[in-house]
GROMACS .gro file of C-alpha atoms in nm:
model
  175
    1UNK     CA    1   3.319   2.297  -0.823
    2UNK     CA    2   3.530   2.028  -0.656
    3UNK     CA    3   3.863   2.157  -0.534
    4UNK     CA    4   4.056   1.912  -0.753
    5UNK     CA    5   3.932   2.076  -1.073
    6UNK     CA    6   4.197   2.312  -1.206
    7UNK     CA    7   4.108   2.654  -1.337
    8UNK     CA    8   4.122   2.695  -1.714
    9UNK     CA    9   4.454   2.885  -1.691
   10UNK     CA   10   4.596   2.596  -1.486
   11UNK     CA   11   4.449   2.337  -1.724
   12UNK     CA   12   4.586   2.500  -2.037
   13UNK     CA   13   4.922   2.575  -1.871
   14UNK     CA   14   4.965   2.199  -1.835
   15UNK     CA   15   4.903   2.133  -2.206
   16UNK     CA   16   5.211   2.051  -2.408
   17UNK     CA   17   5.070   1.938  -2.746
   18UNK     CA   18   4.695   1.976  -2.776
   19UNK     CA   19   4.379   2.105  -2.616
   20UNK     CA   20   4.051   2.010  -2.783
   21UNK     CA   21   3.705   2.119  -2.680
   22UNK     CA   22   3.378   1.959  -2.789
   23UNK     CA   23   3.055   2.154  -2.738
   24UNK     CA   24   2.725   1.975  -2.796
   25UNK     CA   25   2.453   2.199  -2.650
   26UNK     CA   26   2.238   2.444  -2.845
   27UNK     CA   27   2.228   2.692  -2.558
   28UNK     CA   28   2.434   2.772  -2.253
   29UNK     CA   29   2.335   2.996  -1.964
   30UNK     CA   30   2.674   3.042  -1.805
   31UNK     CA   31   2.698   3.347  -1.584
   32UNK     CA   32   2.989   3.516  -1.760
   33UNK     CA   33   2.799   3.520  -2.092
   34UNK     CA   34   2.466   3.659  -1.967
   35UNK     CA   35   2.571   4.023  -2.020
   36UNK     CA   36   2.734   3.974  -2.361
   37UNK     CA   37   2.440   3.760  -2.481
   38UNK     CA   38   2.191   4.029  -2.372
   39UNK     CA   39   2.401   4.295  -2.547
   40UNK     CA   40   2.414   4.083  -2.862
   41UNK     CA   41   2.035   4.034  -2.849
   42UNK     CA   42   1.994   4.413  -2.837
   43UNK     CA   43   2.203   4.451  -3.154
   44UNK     CA   44   2.563   4.489  -3.036
   45UNK     CA   45   2.820   4.324  -3.263
   46UNK     CA   46   3.197   4.315  -3.218
   47UNK     CA   47   3.395   4.521  -3.467
   48UNK     CA   48   3.685   4.319  -3.606
   49UNK     CA   49   3.889   4.638  -3.640
   50UNK     CA   50   3.833   4.739  -3.274
   51UNK     CA   51   4.025   4.458  -3.106
   52UNK     CA   52   4.049   4.645  -2.774
   53UNK     CA   53   3.669   4.634  -2.741
   54UNK     CA   54   3.645   4.253  -2.754
   55UNK     CA   55   3.982   4.116  -2.647
   56UNK     CA   56   3.955   3.958  -2.301
   57UNK     CA   57   4.143   3.736  -2.058
   58UNK     CA   58   4.021   3.413  -2.223
   59UNK     CA   59   4.165   3.521  -2.558
   60UNK     CA   60   4.497   3.613  -2.393
   61UNK     CA   61   4.506   3.263  -2.244
   62UNK     CA   62   4.439   3.099  -2.581
   63UNK     CA   63   4.698   3.316  -2.755
   64UNK     CA   64   4.960   3.233  -2.489
   65UNK     CA   65   4.878   2.861  -2.513
   66UNK     CA   66   4.905   2.857  -2.893
   67UNK     CA   67   5.230   3.059  -2.878
   68UNK     CA   68   5.381   2.773  -2.672
   69UNK     CA   69   5.310   2.536  -2.962
   70UNK     CA   70   4.987   2.383  -2.827
   71UNK     CA   71   4.723   2.326  -3.095
   72UNK     CA   72   4.385   2.445  -2.963
   73UNK     CA   73   4.077   2.319  -3.150
   74UNK     CA   74   3.707   2.362  -3.075
   75UNK     CA   75   3.425   2.174  -3.245
   76UNK     CA   76   3.059   2.259  -3.202
   77UNK     CA   77   2.777   2.021  -3.285
   78UNK     CA   78   2.470   2.232  -3.361
   79UNK     CA   79   2.107   2.176  -3.448
   80UNK     CA   80   1.980   2.342  -3.763
   81UNK     CA   81   1.811   2.576  -3.790
   82UNK     CA   82   2.045   2.706  -3.523
   83UNK     CA   83   1.929   2.848  -3.192
   84UNK     CA   84   1.952   3.217  -3.114
   85UNK     CA   85   2.235   3.133  -2.873
   86UNK     CA   86   2.427   2.950  -3.147
   87UNK     CA   87   2.393   3.262  -3.366
   88UNK     CA   88   2.546   3.460  -3.078
   89UNK     CA   89   2.836   3.212  -3.054
   90UNK     CA   90   2.885   3.216  -3.429
   91UNK     CA   91   2.898   3.596  -3.446
   92UNK     CA   92   3.167   3.608  -3.177
   93UNK     CA   93   3.377   3.312  -3.290
   94UNK     CA   94   3.607   3.531  -3.499
   95UNK     CA   95   3.757   3.640  -3.166
   96UNK     CA   96   3.853   3.280  -3.083
   97UNK     CA   97   4.005   3.240  -3.429
   98UNK     CA   98   4.197   3.568  -3.390
   99UNK     CA   99   4.345   3.429  -3.067
  100UNK     CA  100   4.468   3.117  -3.248
  101UNK     CA  101   4.190   2.860  -3.193
  102UNK     CA  102   4.081   2.647  -3.483
  103UNK     CA  103   3.701   2.621  -3.479
  104UNK     CA  104   3.467   2.397  -3.677
  105UNK     CA  105   3.091   2.345  -3.683
  106UNK     CA  106   2.906   2.019  -3.742
  107UNK     CA  107   2.533   2.008  -3.812
  108UNK     CA  108   2.382   1.763  -3.560
  109UNK     CA  109   2.222   1.554  -3.839
  110UNK     CA  110   2.573   1.468  -3.958
  111UNK     CA  111   2.675   1.345  -3.612
  112UNK     CA  112   2.406   1.077  -3.568
  113UNK     CA  113   2.642   0.784  -3.619
  114UNK     CA  114   2.930   0.919  -3.407
  115UNK     CA  115   2.972   0.773  -3.057
  116UNK     CA  116   2.974   1.083  -2.837
  117UNK     CA  117   3.037   1.123  -2.464
  118UNK     CA  118   2.745   1.238  -2.252
  119UNK     CA  119   2.897   1.577  -2.170
  120UNK     CA  120   3.095   1.858  -2.327
  121UNK     CA  121   3.463   1.829  -2.252
  122UNK     CA  122   3.815   1.957  -2.289
  123UNK     CA  123   4.079   1.693  -2.363
  124UNK     CA  124   4.435   1.793  -2.288
  125UNK     CA  125   4.719   1.609  -2.464
  126UNK     CA  126   4.486   1.314  -2.530
  127UNK     CA  127   4.492   1.204  -2.165
  128UNK     CA  128   4.336   1.457  -1.924
  129UNK     CA  129   3.964   1.525  -1.951
  130UNK     CA  130   3.780   1.819  -1.801
  131UNK     CA  131   3.413   1.733  -1.819
  132UNK     CA  132   3.182   2.036  -1.833
  133UNK     CA  133   2.853   1.966  -1.656
  134UNK     CA  134   2.542   2.179  -1.710
  135UNK     CA  135   2.195   2.198  -1.563
  136UNK     CA  136   1.893   2.135  -1.781
  137UNK     CA  137   1.864   2.513  -1.825
  138UNK     CA  138   2.226   2.539  -1.942
  139UNK     CA  139   2.387   2.687  -1.631
  140UNK     CA  140   2.723   2.554  -1.526
  141UNK     CA  141   2.699   2.264  -1.283
  142UNK     CA  142   3.075   2.255  -1.235
  143UNK     CA  143   3.355   2.059  -1.387
  144UNK     CA  144   3.512   1.724  -1.320
  145UNK     CA  145   3.859   1.593  -1.400
  146UNK     CA  146   3.933   1.243  -1.524
  147UNK     CA  147   4.244   1.065  -1.641
  148UNK     CA  148   4.060   0.742  -1.718
  149UNK     CA  149   4.232   0.604  -2.032
  150UNK     CA  150   3.912   0.454  -2.175
  151UNK     CA  151   3.721   0.781  -2.132
  152UNK     CA  152   4.012   0.976  -2.281
  153UNK     CA  153   4.011   0.743  -2.583
  154UNK     CA  154   3.633   0.788  -2.624
  155UNK     CA  155   3.673   1.166  -2.610
  156UNK     CA  156   3.968   1.169  -2.848
  157UNK     CA  157   3.798   0.941  -3.099
  158UNK     CA  158   3.471   1.136  -3.078
  159UNK     CA  159   3.646   1.468  -3.123
  160UNK     CA  160   3.848   1.349  -3.423
  161UNK     CA  161   3.537   1.200  -3.587
  162UNK     CA  162   3.349   1.528  -3.539
  163UNK     CA  163   3.648   1.732  -3.656
  164UNK     CA  164   3.685   1.527  -3.974
  165UNK     CA  165   3.323   1.601  -4.075
  166UNK     CA  166   3.291   1.951  -3.937
  167UNK     CA  167   3.305   2.269  -4.142
  168UNK     CA  168   3.576   2.528  -4.071
  169UNK     CA  169   3.437   2.845  -3.916
  170UNK     CA  170   3.519   3.063  -4.217
  171UNK     CA  171   3.327   2.824  -4.444
  172UNK     CA  172   3.026   2.748  -4.224
  173UNK     CA  173   2.704   2.930  -4.297
  174UNK     CA  174   2.447   2.931  -4.019
  175UNK     CA  175   2.100   2.809  -4.108
   0.00000   0.00000   0.00000
């Protein structure tokens, strides 16, 4: 990862109003999820009542960010029927919601006429983009930072268009 790309704690610490995240892949193979995905595949599910078993540093970071008044939203564009990996994400999303993230799901067929950027991204305060690059197999290929106003507008407009059509997590049923 280039040295000018802040860590996620640094990125979210700089947010003052909003942090939005658009995910558009049906599978990710990021290193930190390999263990939890394998455990999920073998039948492990988080127990909502046993917060200590699933709370982790990422959720602390989201909770701290939201407590400062930053609105954190995540939208996922998914193919249906959903992939096994999307089922894994769906089953664990209640943890993100418990931390204060707002999460919505948009079936890919409903996104056909939305102009979307070529990569997943985080957009901080409508101006700072952290592009998330992935290999063809879904492994992280590092991030990239941009403050290009035109790209930020594209990301903001795309996210809001997806958000307006997407289904809140507690109402979305996976197919």
